[in-house]
Amino acid sequence: MERIKVEDVSYSYISKYQKIDALRQVSCSFDEGKLYAVIGESGSGKSTLLSLLAGLDLPSEGTIYIDGEDLASMDRDAYRRDKASVVYQSFHLFPLLTALENVMYPLELKGVPGREARRRAMDCIAQAGLPEKILRQYPKMMSGGEQQRVAIARALAAEGDILLADEPTGNLDTENEEIIAGLLLECAHEKGYTVVLVTHSLELARKADVIYRMKDGRMMRYDR
Ligand SMILES: Nc1ncnc2c1ncn2[C@@H]1O[C@H](COP(=O)(O)OP(=O)(O)O)[C@@H](O)[C@H]1O
Ligand SMILES: [Mg+2]
């Protein structure tokens, strides 16, 4: 059984003046232990697909199954807290919290006691390849690459095994791009996570196990 199965999913943004069909009958699936890249031009529907996978919104039509269960009938707050983590291009760290506090945050949400949360957070920060001195730093004191690694450490701390990344290296240089891609690959291959990487970089996408390409809201075949 696939971890995530997307079946004939359409999604439209509807405003008073227009209706934009962002996804048109998209079908695809995502298995555990693999890194998936989703590529496509700007506006092709990548972020919309990712936000549906994250349970932030529901398809207008079609169904998304998580471990065989319809996401629309699941407790989506619990899904986002326990299973799915999202990493964004602009990191989305809490500016008034240190690196350590940022990473402890999802653990506190789950009610993990302070000392244990601290221990696990430090573990995740180390896994993300960050030095200990980062623990007490605030986001604005860090480089972009460090901030993104803290964001990934926070996603690891959440312990969801579905990791969704939307252009996570969009603001980073090649060296940091490599580091982030390496971390995502590790999550898939060593931890067995289901990892989805949205990127417009074909070079980055080539590191993935599977490449999906979107065009005008449709999922196309991508031949390497
Ligand atoms: N909040 C929104 N309201 C209206 N239209 C949107 C919104 N977000 C995205 N769109 C439109 O939906 C389409 C797909 O967008 P998006 O999923 O962000 O694409 P991508 O991430 O591939 O650039 C685009 O035409 C975009 O303009
Ligand atoms: Mg996007």
Coordinates of N, CA and C and ligand atoms in Angstrom, one line a residue:
M1 N 0.8 -1.2 0.0 CA 0.0 0.0 0.0 C 0.9 1.3 0.0
E2 N 0.5 2.2 -0.8 CA 1.2 3.5 -0.8 C 1.0 4.3 0.4
R3 N 2.0 5.0 0.9 CA 1.9 5.9 2.0 C 0.9 7.0 1.7
I4 N 1.1 7.6 0.5 CA 0.3 8.7 0.1 C -0.2 8.3 -1.3
K5 N -1.5 8.4 -1.5 CA -2.1 8.2 -2.9 C -3.0 9.3 -3.2
V6 N -2.7 10.0 -4.3 CA -3.4 11.1 -4.8 C -4.2 10.6 -6.0
E7 N -5.6 10.7 -5.9 CA -6.4 10.1 -6.9 C -7.3 11.2 -7.5
D8 N -7.1 11.5 -8.8 CA -7.9 12.4 -9.5 C -8.2 13.7 -8.8
V9 N -7.2 14.3 -8.3 CA -7.4 15.5 -7.4 C -7.4 16.7 -8.3
S10 N -8.4 17.5 -8.1 CA -8.5 18.9 -8.7 C -8.6 19.9 -7.6
Y11 N -8.1 21.1 -7.8 CA -8.2 22.1 -6.8 C -8.4 23.5 -7.5
S12 N -9.4 24.2 -7.2 CA -9.6 25.6 -7.7 C -9.5 26.6 -6.7
Y13 N -8.9 27.7 -7.0 CA -9.0 28.9 -6.1 C -10.1 29.7 -6.7
I14 N -11.1 30.0 -5.9 CA -12.3 30.7 -6.4 C -12.4 32.0 -5.6
S15 N -12.4 33.1 -6.4 CA -12.6 34.4 -5.8 C -13.9 35.0 -6.5
K16 N -14.3 36.2 -6.1 CA -15.5 36.8 -6.6 C -15.4 36.9 -8.1
Y17 N -14.2 37.2 -8.6 CA -14.0 37.5 -10.0 C -13.6 36.4 -10.9
Q18 N -12.9 35.4 -10.4 CA -12.4 34.4 -11.2 C -12.2 33.0 -10.5
K19 N -12.0 32.0 -11.3 CA -11.8 30.7 -10.8 C -10.5 30.2 -11.4
I20 N -9.5 29.9 -10.6 CA -8.2 29.4 -11.2 C -8.1 27.9 -10.9
D21 N -8.0 27.1 -11.9 CA -7.9 25.6 -11.8 C -6.4 25.3 -11.6
A22 N -6.0 25.2 -10.3 CA -4.6 25.1 -10.0 C -4.1 23.6 -10.1
L23 N -5.0 22.7 -9.9 CA -4.7 21.3 -10.1 C -5.9 20.6 -10.9
R24 N -5.5 19.9 -11.9 CA -6.5 19.3 -12.8 C -6.3 17.7 -12.8
Q25 N -7.2 17.1 -12.1 CA -7.2 15.6 -12.1 C -5.8 15.0 -11.9
V26 N -5.1 15.4 -10.9 CA -3.8 14.9 -10.6 C -3.9 13.5 -9.9
S27 N -3.1 12.6 -10.4 CA -3.0 11.3 -9.8 C -1.5 11.0 -9.7
C28 N -1.1 10.5 -8.5 CA 0.3 10.1 -8.3 C 0.4 9.5 -6.9
S29 N 1.5 8.9 -6.6 CA 1.6 8.3 -5.3 C 3.0 8.4 -4.8
F30 N 3.1 8.3 -3.5 CA 4.4 8.5 -2.8 C 4.6 7.4 -1.8
D31 N 5.7 6.7 -1.9 CA 6.0 5.6 -1.0 C 7.0 5.9 0.1
E32 N 7.1 5.1 1.1 CA 8.1 5.4 2.2 C 9.5 5.0 1.7
G33 N 10.4 5.7 2.3 CA 11.8 5.4 2.0 C 12.4 6.0 0.7
K34 N 11.6 6.9 0.1 CA 12.0 7.5 -1.1 C 11.9 9.0 -1.1
L35 N 12.8 9.6 -1.9 CA 12.8 11.0 -2.1 C 12.1 11.3 -3.4
Y36 N 11.1 12.1 -3.4 CA 10.4 12.5 -4.6 C 10.6 13.9 -4.9
A37 N 10.9 14.3 -6.2 CA 11.0 15.7 -6.6 C 9.8 16.0 -7.4
V38 N 9.2 17.2 -7.2 CA 8.2 17.7 -8.0 C 8.7 18.9 -8.7
I39 N 8.8 18.9 -10.0 CA 9.3 20.0 -10.7 C 8.2 20.6 -11.6
G40 N 8.5 21.8 -12.2 CA 7.5 22.4 -13.0 C 7.7 23.9 -12.9
E41 N 7.2 24.6 -14.0 CA 7.3 26.0 -14.0 C 6.5 26.7 -12.9
S42 N 6.9 27.9 -12.7 CA 6.1 28.7 -11.7 C 4.7 28.8 -12.1
G43 N 3.8 28.5 -11.1 CA 2.4 28.6 -11.4 C 1.8 27.3 -11.9
S44 N 2.6 26.2 -11.9 CA 2.1 24.9 -12.5 C 1.3 24.1 -11.4
G45 N 1.3 24.6 -10.2 CA 0.5 23.9 -9.2 C 1.3 23.1 -8.1
K46 N 2.6 23.3 -8.1 CA 3.4 22.5 -7.1 C 3.1 22.8 -5.7
S47 N 3.1 24.1 -5.3 CA 2.8 24.5 -3.9 C 1.4 24.1 -3.5
T48 N 0.4 24.2 -4.5 CA -0.9 23.8 -4.2 C -1.0 22.3 -3.8
L49 N -0.3 21.5 -4.6 CA -0.3 20.1 -4.4 C 0.3 19.8 -3.0
L50 N 1.4 20.5 -2.7 CA 2.1 20.3 -1.4 C 1.2 20.6 -0.2
S51 N 0.5 21.7 -0.4 CA -0.4 22.2 0.8 C -1.5 21.2 0.9
L52 N -2.0 20.6 -0.1 CA -3.0 19.5 0.0 C -2.4 18.3 0.7
L53 N -1.2 17.9 0.3 CA -0.5 16.8 1.0 C -0.3 17.0 2.4
A54 N -0.1 18.3 2.8 CA 0.1 18.7 4.2 C -1.2 18.8 5.0
G55 N -2.3 18.6 4.3 CA -3.6 18.7 5.0 C -4.0 20.1 5.3
L56 N -3.4 21.1 4.7 CA -3.7 22.5 5.0 C -5.0 22.9 4.3
D57 N -5.4 22.1 3.3 CA -6.7 22.4 2.6 C -7.1 21.0 2.0
L58 N -8.4 21.0 1.5 CA -8.9 19.7 0.9 C -9.1 19.9 -0.6
P59 N -8.9 18.8 -1.3 CA -9.2 18.9 -2.8 C -10.6 19.4 -3.1
S60 N -10.8 20.1 -4.2 CA -12.1 20.4 -4.6 C -12.8 19.2 -5.1
E61 N -12.0 18.3 -5.8 CA -12.5 17.0 -6.3 C -11.4 16.0 -6.1
G62 N -11.8 14.7 -6.0 CA -10.8 13.7 -5.9 C -10.4 13.4 -4.4
T63 N -9.5 12.5 -4.2 CA -9.2 12.0 -2.9 C -7.7 11.9 -2.6
I64 N -7.3 12.2 -1.4 CA -5.9 11.9 -1.0 C -6.0 10.9 0.1
Y65 N -5.3 9.8 -0.1 CA -5.3 8.8 0.9 C -3.9 8.8 1.6
I66 N -4.0 8.8 3.0 CA -2.7 8.6 3.8 C -2.8 7.3 4.4
D67 N -1.9 6.4 4.1 CA -1.9 5.0 4.7 C -3.3 4.4 4.4
G68 N -3.9 4.7 3.3 CA -5.2 4.1 3.0 C -6.4 4.8 3.5
E69 N -6.2 5.8 4.3 CA -7.3 6.5 4.9 C -7.5 7.9 4.2
D70 N -8.8 8.2 3.9 CA -9.1 9.5 3.2 C -8.7 10.6 4.1
L71 N -7.8 11.5 3.7 CA -7.4 12.6 4.5 C -8.5 13.5 4.9
A72 N -9.5 13.6 4.0 CA -10.7 14.5 4.2 C -11.5 14.1 5.5
S73 N -11.4 12.8 5.8 CA -12.2 12.3 7.0 C -11.3 12.1 8.2
M74 N -10.0 12.5 8.1 CA -9.1 12.3 9.2 C -9.1 13.6 10.1
D75 N -8.6 13.5 11.3 CA -8.3 14.6 12.1 C -7.0 15.3 11.6
R76 N -7.2 16.4 10.8 CA -6.1 16.9 10.1 C -5.1 17.7 11.0
D77 N -5.6 18.2 12.1 CA -4.7 18.8 13.1 C -3.7 17.8 13.6
A78 N -4.3 16.6 13.9 CA -3.4 15.5 14.4 C -2.5 15.0 13.4
Y79 N -3.0 15.0 12.1 CA -2.1 14.6 11.0 C -0.9 15.5 10.9
R80 N -1.2 16.8 11.0 CA -0.1 17.8 10.8 C 0.8 17.8 12.0
R81 N 0.3 17.5 13.2 CA 1.1 17.4 14.4 C 2.0 16.2 14.4
D82 N 1.4 15.0 14.1 CA 2.1 13.8 14.3 C 2.7 13.1 13.1
K83 N 2.2 13.4 11.9 CA 2.7 12.7 10.7 C 3.4 13.6 9.7
A84 N 2.9 14.7 9.4 CA 3.4 15.5 8.3 C 4.1 16.8 8.7
S85 N 5.3 17.0 8.2 CA 6.0 18.3 8.5 C 6.3 19.0 7.2
V86 N 6.2 20.3 7.3 CA 6.5 21.1 6.1 C 7.6 22.0 6.3
V87 N 8.5 22.1 5.3 CA 9.6 23.1 5.3 C 9.4 24.0 4.1
Y88 N 9.6 25.3 4.4 CA 9.3 26.3 3.3 C 10.6 27.0 2.9
Q89 N 10.5 27.6 1.7 CA 11.6 28.4 1.2 C 12.1 29.4 2.2
S90 N 11.2 30.1 2.8 CA 11.5 31.2 3.7 C 11.7 30.8 5.1
F91 N 11.9 29.5 5.3 CA 12.3 28.9 6.6 C 11.1 28.9 7.7
H92 N 10.4 30.1 7.8 CA 9.4 30.2 8.8 C 9.8 29.8 10.2
L93 N 11.0 30.2 10.7 CA 11.3 30.0 12.1 C 10.7 31.1 12.9
F94 N 10.5 30.9 14.2 CA 10.0 31.9 15.1 C 11.1 32.8 15.4
P95 N 11.0 34.1 15.1 CA 12.1 35.0 15.2 C 12.5 35.3 16.7
L96 N 11.6 35.2 17.6 CA 11.9 35.5 19.0 C 12.3 34.3 19.8
L97 N 12.4 33.2 19.1 CA 12.9 31.9 19.8 C 14.3 31.6 19.3
T98 N 15.1 31.0 20.2 CA 16.5 30.6 19.8 C 16.3 29.3 18.9
A99 N 17.4 28.9 18.3 CA 17.4 27.7 17.5 C 16.8 26.5 18.4
L100 N 17.4 26.4 19.6 CA 16.9 25.3 20.4 C 15.4 25.4 20.7
E101 N 15.0 26.5 21.0 CA 13.5 26.7 21.3 C 12.7 26.5 20.1
N102 N 13.2 26.9 18.9 CA 12.4 26.6 17.7 C 12.2 25.1 17.5
V103 N 13.3 24.3 17.7 CA 13.2 22.9 17.5 C 12.4 22.2 18.6
M104 N 12.5 22.8 19.8 CA 11.7 22.2 20.9 C 10.2 22.4 20.8
Y105 N 9.8 23.4 20.0 CA 8.4 23.8 19.9 C 7.5 22.6 19.5
P106 N 7.7 21.9 18.5 CA 6.8 20.8 18.1 C 6.7 19.7 19.3
L107 N 7.8 19.6 20.0 CA 7.8 18.6 21.1 C 7.0 19.1 22.2
E108 N 7.0 20.4 22.5 CA 6.2 21.0 23.5 C 4.7 20.9 23.2
L109 N 4.4 21.0 21.9 CA 3.0 20.9 21.4 C 2.5 19.5 21.7
K110 N 3.4 18.5 21.6 CA 3.0 17.1 21.9 C 3.0 16.8 23.3
G111 N 3.4 17.8 24.2 CA 3.4 17.5 25.6 C 4.6 16.7 26.1
V112 N 5.7 16.7 25.3 CA 6.9 16.1 25.8 C 7.6 16.9 26.9
P113 N 7.9 16.4 28.1 CA 8.4 17.2 29.2 C 9.7 17.9 28.8
G114 N 9.9 19.0 29.4 CA 11.0 19.9 29.1 C 12.4 19.3 28.9
R115 N 12.9 18.5 29.9 CA 14.2 18.0 29.7 C 14.4 17.0 28.6
E116 N 13.3 16.2 28.4 CA 13.3 15.2 27.3 C 13.2 16.0 26.0
A117 N 12.4 17.0 25.9 CA 12.2 17.8 24.7 C 13.6 18.4 24.3
R118 N 14.3 18.9 25.3 CA 15.6 19.5 25.1 C 16.6 18.6 24.6
R119 N 16.6 17.4 25.2 CA 17.5 16.3 24.7 C 17.3 16.0 23.3
R120 N 16.0 15.7 23.0 CA 15.6 15.3 21.6 C 15.9 16.4 20.6
A121 N 15.6 17.7 21.0 CA 15.9 18.8 20.1 C 17.3 18.9 19.8
M122 N 18.2 18.7 20.8 CA 19.6 18.9 20.6 C 20.1 17.8 19.7
D123 N 19.5 16.6 19.8 CA 19.8 15.5 18.9 C 19.5 15.8 17.5
C124 N 18.3 16.4 17.2 CA 17.9 16.7 15.9 C 18.8 17.8 15.3
I125 N 19.2 18.8 16.1 CA 20.1 19.8 15.6 C 21.4 19.3 15.2
A126 N 21.9 18.3 16.0 CA 23.2 17.6 15.6 C 23.0 16.8 14.3
Q127 N 21.8 16.2 14.2 CA 21.6 15.4 12.9 C 21.5 16.3 11.7
A128 N 21.1 17.5 11.9 CA 21.0 18.5 10.8 C 22.4 19.0 10.5
G129 N 23.4 18.6 11.2 CA 24.8 19.0 10.9 C 25.2 20.3 11.4
L130 N 24.4 20.8 12.5 CA 24.7 22.1 13.0 C 25.6 22.1 14.2
P131 N 26.4 23.1 14.4 CA 27.3 23.1 15.6 C 26.5 23.5 16.8
E132 N 27.1 23.1 18.0 CA 26.3 23.4 19.2 C 26.1 24.8 19.5
K133 N 27.0 25.7 19.0 CA 26.9 27.1 19.3 C 25.6 27.7 18.7
I134 N 25.0 27.0 17.8 CA 23.8 27.5 17.2 C 22.6 27.5 18.1
L135 N 22.7 26.6 19.1 CA 21.6 26.4 20.0 C 21.0 27.6 20.6
R136 N 21.8 28.5 21.0 CA 21.3 29.8 21.7 C 21.2 30.9 20.8
Q137 N 21.4 30.7 19.5 CA 21.3 31.8 18.5 C 19.9 32.0 18.1
Y138 N 19.5 33.3 17.8 CA 18.2 33.6 17.2 C 18.3 33.6 15.7
P139 N 17.2 33.3 15.0 CA 17.3 33.2 13.5 C 18.1 34.3 12.8
K140 N 17.8 35.5 13.2 CA 18.5 36.6 12.5 C 20.0 36.6 12.6
M141 N 20.5 35.9 13.6 CA 22.0 35.8 13.7 C 22.6 34.7 12.8
M142 N 21.7 33.9 12.2 CA 22.2 32.8 11.4 C 22.2 33.1 9.9
S143 N 23.0 32.3 9.2 CA 23.0 32.4 7.7 C 21.7 31.7 7.2
G144 N 21.4 31.9 6.0 CA 20.2 31.3 5.4 C 20.3 29.7 5.5
G145 N 21.5 29.2 5.2 CA 21.7 27.8 5.2 C 21.5 27.2 6.6
E146 N 22.0 27.9 7.6 CA 21.8 27.5 9.0 C 20.3 27.5 9.4
Q147 N 19.6 28.6 8.9 CA 18.2 28.7 9.3 C 17.4 27.6 8.7
Q148 N 17.8 27.2 7.4 CA 17.0 26.1 6.8 C 17.3 24.8 7.5
R149 N 18.6 24.6 8.0 CA 18.9 23.4 8.7 C 18.2 23.3 10.0
V150 N 18.0 24.5 10.7 CA 17.2 24.5 11.9 C 15.7 24.1 11.6
A151 N 15.2 24.7 10.5 CA 13.9 24.3 10.1 C 13.7 22.8 9.8
I152 N 14.7 22.2 9.2 CA 14.7 20.8 9.0 C 14.8 20.0 10.4
A153 N 15.7 20.5 11.2 CA 15.8 19.9 12.6 C 14.5 20.0 13.3
R154 N 13.7 21.1 13.1 CA 12.4 21.2 13.7 C 11.4 20.2 13.1
A155 N 11.5 20.0 11.8 CA 10.7 19.0 11.2 C 11.0 17.6 11.7
L156 N 12.3 17.3 11.9 CA 12.8 16.0 12.4 C 12.2 15.8 13.8
A157 N 12.3 16.9 14.6 CA 11.8 16.8 16.0 C 10.4 16.4 16.1
A158 N 9.6 16.9 15.1 CA 8.2 16.6 15.1 C 7.9 15.1 14.9
E159 N 8.9 14.4 14.4 CA 8.8 13.0 14.3 C 7.7 12.5 13.4
G160 N 7.2 13.3 12.5 CA 6.3 12.9 11.5 C 7.1 12.2 10.4
D161 N 6.7 11.2 9.8 CA 7.5 10.5 8.8 C 7.2 10.9 7.4
I162 N 6.4 11.9 7.3 CA 6.1 12.5 5.9 C 6.7 13.9 6.0
L163 N 7.7 14.1 5.1 CA 8.4 15.4 5.1 C 8.2 16.1 3.8
L164 N 7.6 17.3 3.8 CA 7.2 18.0 2.6 C 8.0 19.3 2.6
A165 N 8.7 19.5 1.5 CA 9.6 20.7 1.4 C 9.3 21.5 0.2
D166 N 8.9 22.7 0.3 CA 8.5 23.6 -0.8 C 9.7 24.5 -1.1
E167 N 10.4 24.2 -2.2 CA 11.6 25.0 -2.6 C 12.5 25.3 -1.4
P168 N 12.9 24.3 -0.7 CA 13.7 24.6 0.5 C 15.0 25.2 0.3
T169 N 15.5 25.1 -0.9 CA 16.8 25.7 -1.2 C 16.7 26.9 -2.1
G170 N 15.5 27.4 -2.3 CA 15.3 28.6 -3.2 C 16.1 29.8 -2.9
N171 N 16.4 30.0 -1.6 CA 17.2 31.2 -1.2 C 18.6 30.8 -0.8
L172 N 19.1 29.6 -1.2 CA 20.4 29.2 -0.7 C 21.4 29.1 -1.9
D173 N 22.7 29.1 -1.5 CA 23.7 28.9 -2.5 C 23.9 27.4 -2.8
T174 N 24.7 27.1 -3.8 CA 24.9 25.7 -4.2 C 25.4 24.8 -3.1
E175 N 26.3 25.3 -2.3 CA 26.9 24.5 -1.2 C 25.8 24.1 -0.2
N176 N 25.0 25.0 0.2 CA 23.9 24.8 1.1 C 22.8 23.9 0.5
E177 N 22.6 24.1 -0.8 CA 21.6 23.3 -1.6 C 22.0 21.9 -1.4
E178 N 23.3 21.6 -1.6 CA 23.8 20.2 -1.5 C 23.6 19.6 -0.1
I179 N 23.8 20.4 0.9 CA 23.7 20.0 2.3 C 22.2 19.6 2.6
I180 N 21.3 20.5 2.1 CA 19.9 20.3 2.4 C 19.4 19.1 1.6
A181 N 19.8 19.0 0.4 CA 19.4 17.8 -0.4 C 19.9 16.5 0.2
G182 N 21.2 16.6 0.8 CA 21.7 15.4 1.4 C 20.9 15.0 2.6
L183 N 20.5 16.0 3.4 CA 19.7 15.8 4.6 C 18.3 15.1 4.2
L184 N 17.7 15.6 3.1 CA 16.4 15.1 2.7 C 16.6 13.6 2.2
L185 N 17.7 13.4 1.5 CA 17.9 12.0 1.0 C 18.1 11.1 2.2
E186 N 18.8 11.5 3.2 CA 19.1 10.7 4.4 C 17.8 10.4 5.1
C187 N 16.9 11.4 5.2 CA 15.6 11.2 5.9 C 14.8 10.1 5.1
A188 N 14.9 10.1 3.8 CA 14.2 9.0 3.0 C 14.9 7.7 3.2
H189 N 16.2 7.7 2.9 CA 16.9 6.4 2.8 C 17.2 5.8 4.1
E190 N 17.6 6.6 5.1 CA 18.0 6.0 6.4 C 16.9 5.9 7.4
K191 N 16.0 6.9 7.4 CA 14.9 6.9 8.4 C 13.6 6.3 7.8
G192 N 13.6 6.1 6.4 CA 12.4 5.6 5.8 C 11.3 6.5 5.7
Y193 N 11.6 7.8 5.8 CA 10.5 8.8 5.6 C 10.0 8.9 4.2
T194 N 8.8 9.4 4.0 CA 8.3 9.7 2.7 C 8.6 11.2 2.5
V195 N 9.5 11.5 1.5 CA 10.0 12.9 1.4 C 9.6 13.5 0.0
V196 N 8.9 14.6 0.0 CA 8.5 15.3 -1.2 C 9.2 16.6 -1.3
L197 N 10.0 16.8 -2.3 CA 10.8 18.0 -2.5 C 10.3 18.8 -3.7
V198 N 9.7 19.9 -3.5 CA 9.3 20.8 -4.6 C 10.4 21.7 -5.0
T199 N 10.8 21.6 -6.3 CA 11.9 22.5 -6.7 C 11.8 22.8 -8.1
H200 N 12.4 24.0 -8.5 CA 12.4 24.2 -9.9 C 13.8 23.9 -10.5
S201 N 14.7 23.4 -9.6 CA 16.0 23.1 -10.1 C 16.1 21.6 -10.5
L202 N 16.3 21.4 -11.8 CA 16.4 20.1 -12.3 C 17.6 19.3 -11.8
E203 N 18.6 20.1 -11.5 CA 19.8 19.5 -11.0 C 19.6 18.9 -9.6
L204 N 18.8 19.6 -8.8 CA 18.4 19.1 -7.5 C 17.5 17.9 -7.6
A205 N 16.6 18.0 -8.5 CA 15.6 17.0 -8.7 C 16.3 15.7 -9.1
R206 N 17.4 15.8 -9.8 CA 18.1 14.5 -10.3 C 18.6 13.7 -9.1
K207 N 18.7 14.3 -7.9 CA 19.1 13.5 -6.8 C 18.0 12.6 -6.2
A208 N 16.8 12.9 -6.6 CA 15.6 12.2 -6.1 C 15.5 10.8 -6.7
D209 N 14.7 10.0 -6.0 CA 14.5 8.6 -6.5 C 13.5 8.6 -7.6
V210 N 12.5 9.6 -7.5 CA 11.4 9.7 -8.5 C 11.2 11.1 -8.8
I211 N 11.0 11.5 -10.1 CA 10.7 12.9 -10.4 C 9.3 12.9 -11.0
Y212 N 8.5 13.9 -10.5 CA 7.2 14.2 -11.1 C 7.3 15.6 -11.7
R213 N 6.7 15.8 -12.8 CA 6.7 17.1 -13.4 C 5.3 17.6 -13.6
M214 N 5.0 18.8 -13.2 CA 3.7 19.4 -13.3 C 3.7 20.5 -14.4
K215 N 2.6 20.5 -15.1 CA 2.4 21.6 -16.1 C 1.0 22.0 -16.1
D216 N 0.7 23.2 -16.0 CA -0.6 23.8 -16.0 C -1.6 23.0 -15.1
G217 N -1.1 22.6 -13.9 CA -2.0 21.9 -13.0 C -2.2 20.4 -13.3
R218 N -1.5 19.9 -14.3 CA -1.5 18.5 -14.6 C -0.2 17.8 -14.2
M219 N -0.3 16.6 -13.9 CA 0.9 15.8 -13.6 C 1.3 15.1 -14.9
M220 N 2.5 15.3 -15.3 CA 3.0 14.8 -16.6 C 4.0 13.7 -16.2
R221 N 4.3 12.9 -17.2 CA 5.3 11.9 -17.1 C 6.7 12.6 -17.2
Y222 N 7.7 12.2 -16.4 CA 9.0 12.7 -16.6 C 10.0 11.6 -16.9
D223 N 10.6 11.7 -18.1 CA 11.5 10.6 -18.4 C 12.9 11.2 -18.3
R224 N 13.7 10.5 -17.5 CA 15.1 11.0 -17.2 C 16.0 10.9 -18.5
Ligands
LIG1 N1 -4.0 31.9 -2.9 C1 -4.3 31.9 -4.2 N2 -5.3 32.5 -4.7 C2 -5.6 32.4 -6.0 N3 -4.8 31.8 -6.9 C3 -3.7 31.2 -6.4 C4 -3.4 31.2 -5.1 N4 -2.2 30.5 -4.9 C5 -1.9 30.0 -6.1 N5 -2.7 30.5 -7.1 C6 -2.7 30.2 -8.5 O1 -2.8 28.8 -8.7 C7 -1.9 28.3 -9.7 C8 -0.9 27.3 -9.1 O2 -0.1 28.0 -8.1 P1 1.0 27.3 -7.2 O3 0.5 26.0 -6.7 O4 1.5 28.3 -6.3 O5 2.2 27.0 -8.3 P2 3.7 26.8 -8.2 O6 4.0 26.4 -6.7 O7 4.0 25.6 -9.1 O8 4.4 28.0 -8.6 C9 -1.2 29.6 -10.2 O9 -2.0 30.0 -11.4 C10 -1.4 30.6 -9.1 O10 -1.5 31.9 -9.6
MG2 MG 5.3 27.4 -5.3

